[in-house]
PDB file of C-alpha atoms in Angstrom:
ATOM      1  CA  MET A   1       0.000   0.000   0.000  1.00 70.00           C
ATOM      2  CA  GLU A   2       2.864   2.354   0.750  1.00 78.00           C
ATOM      3  CA  ASN A   3       4.250   1.842  -2.765  1.00 86.00           C
ATOM      4  CA  LEU A   4       0.892   2.839  -4.259  1.00 85.00           C
ATOM      5  CA  LEU A   5       0.750   5.966  -2.112  1.00 85.00           C
ATOM      6  CA  THR A   6       4.291   6.858  -3.140  1.00 88.00           C
ATOM      7  CA  TRP A   7       3.482   6.300  -6.813  1.00 87.00           C
ATOM      8  CA  SER A   8       0.247   8.287  -6.697  1.00 86.00           C
ATOM      9  CA  ALA A   9       1.575  11.253  -4.696  1.00 85.00           C
ATOM     10  CA  PRO A  10       2.520  13.393  -7.735  1.00 85.00           C
ATOM     11  CA  TYR A  11      -0.810  12.681  -9.459  1.00 84.00           C
ATOM     12  CA  GLY A  12      -3.330  13.237  -6.663  1.00 85.00           C
ATOM     13  CA  GLY A  13      -2.282  10.984  -3.813  1.00 86.00           C
ATOM     14  CA  ALA A  14      -4.788   9.008  -1.800  1.00 88.00           C
ATOM     15  CA  ALA A  15      -7.706  10.758  -3.531  1.00 88.00           C
ATOM     16  CA  LEU A  16      -6.531   9.348  -6.860  1.00 90.00           C
ATOM     17  CA  LEU A  17      -6.348   5.830  -5.424  1.00 92.00           C
ATOM     18  CA  LEU A  18      -9.836   6.147  -3.959  1.00 93.00           C
ATOM     19  CA  LEU A  19     -11.228   7.394  -7.259  1.00 93.00           C
ATOM     20  CA  MET A  20      -9.503   4.532  -9.094  1.00 94.00           C
ATOM     21  CA  VAL A  21     -11.217   2.022  -6.825  1.00 95.00           C
ATOM     22  CA  LEU A  22     -14.582   3.745  -7.320  1.00 95.00           C
ATOM     23  CA  ALA A  23     -14.109   3.930 -11.100  1.00 95.00           C
ATOM     24  CA  ILE A  24     -13.194   0.255 -11.367  1.00 96.00           C
ATOM     25  CA  ALA A  25     -16.067  -0.792  -9.096  1.00 97.00           C
ATOM     26  CA  SER A  26     -18.633   1.313 -10.961  1.00 96.00           C
ATOM     27  CA  TYR A  27     -17.432   0.028 -14.328  1.00 97.00           C
ATOM     28  CA  GLY A  28     -17.595  -3.551 -13.072  1.00 97.00           C
ATOM     29  CA  LEU A  29     -21.169  -2.993 -11.924  1.00 96.00           C
ATOM     30  CA  LEU A  30     -22.038  -1.466 -15.286  1.00 96.00           C
ATOM     31  CA  LEU A  31     -20.636  -4.502 -17.091  1.00 96.00           C
ATOM     32  CA  HIS A  32     -22.609  -6.805 -14.800  1.00 97.00           C
ATOM     33  CA  TYR A  33     -25.935  -4.945 -15.062  1.00 96.00           C
ATOM     34  CA  LYS A  34     -25.845  -3.493 -18.592  1.00 95.00           C
ATOM     35  CA  ALA A  35     -27.916  -6.342 -20.017  1.00 93.00           C
ATOM     36  CA  ARG A  36     -30.666  -5.619 -17.472  1.00 95.00           C
ATOM     37  CA  LEU A  37     -30.801  -1.863 -18.011  1.00 95.00           C
ATOM     38  CA  THR A  38     -33.252  -0.336 -20.452  1.00 95.00           C
ATOM     39  CA  GLU A  39     -32.061   1.799 -23.340  1.00 94.00           C
ATOM     40  CA  SER A  40     -33.162   4.980 -21.591  1.00 95.00           C
ATOM     41  CA  GLN A  41     -31.269   3.964 -18.447  1.00 96.00           C
ATOM     42  CA  LEU A  42     -28.147   3.370 -20.536  1.00 96.00           C
ATOM     43  CA  ARG A  43     -28.503   6.821 -22.104  1.00 96.00           C
ATOM     44  CA  ARG A  44     -28.998   8.263 -18.631  1.00 96.00           C
ATOM     45  CA  SER A  45     -25.804   6.511 -17.504  1.00 95.00           C
ATOM     46  CA  ILE A  46     -23.873   8.255 -20.267  1.00 95.00           C
ATOM     47  CA  ARG A  47     -25.202  11.641 -19.164  1.00 96.00           C
ATOM     48  CA  LEU A  48     -24.565  10.858 -15.505  1.00 95.00           C
ATOM     49  CA  ALA A  49     -20.967   9.887 -16.232  1.00 94.00           C
ATOM     50  CA  ALA A  50     -20.433  13.206 -17.974  1.00 94.00           C
ATOM     51  CA  LEU A  51     -22.115  15.107 -15.151  1.00 94.00           C
ATOM     52  CA  VAL A  52     -19.793  13.463 -12.636  1.00 93.00           C
ATOM     53  CA  ALA A  53     -16.576  13.566 -14.656  1.00 92.00           C
ATOM     54  CA  LEU A  54     -16.619  17.097 -16.016  1.00 90.00           C
ATOM     55  CA  PRO A  55     -16.977  18.982 -12.701  1.00 91.00           C
ATOM     56  CA  LEU A  56     -14.587  16.574 -10.989  1.00 90.00           C
ATOM     57  CA  SER A  57     -11.920  17.115 -13.627  1.00 88.00           C
ATOM     58  CA  PHE A  58     -12.477  20.881 -13.555  1.00 88.00           C
ATOM     59  CA  ILE A  59     -12.070  20.980  -9.770  1.00 89.00           C
ATOM     60  CA  ALA A  60      -8.976  18.785  -9.946  1.00 87.00           C
ATOM     61  CA  MET A  61      -7.387  21.039 -12.560  1.00 85.00           C
ATOM     62  CA  GLU A  62      -8.174  24.135 -10.504  1.00 88.00           C
ATOM     63  CA  MET A  63      -6.507  22.588  -7.438  1.00 85.00           C
ATOM     64  CA  GLY A  64      -3.149  22.630  -9.176  1.00 80.00           C
ATOM     65  CA  SER A  65      -0.730  20.492 -11.096  1.00 79.00           C
ATOM     66  CA  GLN A  66      -0.528  17.912  -8.301  1.00 82.00           C
ATOM     67  CA  ASN A  67      -4.015  16.647  -9.139  1.00 85.00           C
ATOM     68  CA  TRP A  68      -3.864  16.200 -12.907  1.00 88.00           C
ATOM     69  CA  GLY A  69      -4.151  12.412 -12.468  1.00 90.00           C
ATOM     70  CA  ILE A  70      -7.631  12.858 -11.003  1.00 90.00           C
ATOM     71  CA  ALA A  71      -8.672  14.972 -13.984  1.00 90.00           C
ATOM     72  CA  VAL A  72      -7.363  12.412 -16.481  1.00 91.00           C
ATOM     73  CA  LEU A  73      -8.917   9.507 -14.590  1.00 93.00           C
ATOM     74  CA  SER A  74     -12.341  11.160 -14.547  1.00 93.00           C
ATOM     75  CA  PHE A  75     -12.194  11.892 -18.302  1.00 93.00           C
ATOM     76  CA  VAL A  76     -11.096   8.339 -19.123  1.00 95.00           C
ATOM     77  CA  TRP A  77     -13.797   6.874 -16.863  1.00 95.00           C
ATOM     78  CA  CYS A  78     -16.442   9.012 -18.549  1.00 95.00           C
ATOM     79  CA  ILE A  79     -15.309   7.977 -22.032  1.00 96.00           C
ATOM     80  CA  VAL A  80     -15.167   4.270 -21.154  1.00 97.00           C
ATOM     81  CA  VAL A  81     -18.642   4.329 -19.577  1.00 96.00           C
ATOM     82  CA  GLY A  82     -20.019   6.198 -22.597  1.00 96.00           C
ATOM     83  CA  ILE A  83     -18.505   3.783 -25.100  1.00 96.00           C
ATOM     84  CA  THR A  84     -19.724   0.759 -23.148  1.00 97.00           C
ATOM     85  CA  CYS A  85     -23.280   2.081 -22.951  1.00 96.00           C
ATOM     86  CA  LYS A  86     -23.268   3.121 -26.613  1.00 96.00           C
ATOM     87  CA  ASN A  87     -22.083  -0.326 -27.688  1.00 96.00           C
ATOM     88  CA  GLU A  88     -24.832  -1.995 -25.658  1.00 96.00           C
ATOM     89  CA  ILE A  89     -27.475   0.291 -27.193  1.00 95.00           C
ATOM     90  CA  THR A  90     -26.114  -0.384 -30.688  1.00 95.00           C
ATOM     91  CA  ARG A  91     -26.088  -4.137 -30.025  1.00 94.00           C
ATOM     92  CA  ARG A  92     -29.738  -4.038 -28.985  1.00 91.00           C
ATOM     93  CA  ILE A  93     -30.784  -1.981 -31.995  1.00 90.00           C
ATOM     94  CA  ALA A  94     -28.915  -4.306 -34.399  1.00 91.00           C
ATOM     95  CA  GLY A  95     -30.384  -7.361 -32.635  1.00 84.00           C
ATOM     96  CA  SER A  96     -33.943  -6.112 -32.943  1.00 79.00           C
ATOM     97  CA  ARG A  97     -33.766  -5.794 -36.734  1.00 74.00           C
TER      98      ARG A  97
END
């Protein structure tokens, strides 16, 4: 654990590690439940990811150069969630034809 804290110190420290855990857990839950979600819920998940990631990355960038890892992580998480939801919606539309 100390090695992770040392590695993450220049990029956001313990906050970055906590956000990594939350991002991985939320993405894992999305992968598990995406088949059960309706198309509108998947679209809502895309919007929710953007609503979480954009302010978080803005705040991290305003806090200084020590937190750029948090900003990058939130953008990457938002993009991955959006692509995953879009692919599931596209799969359903192609399957219904």
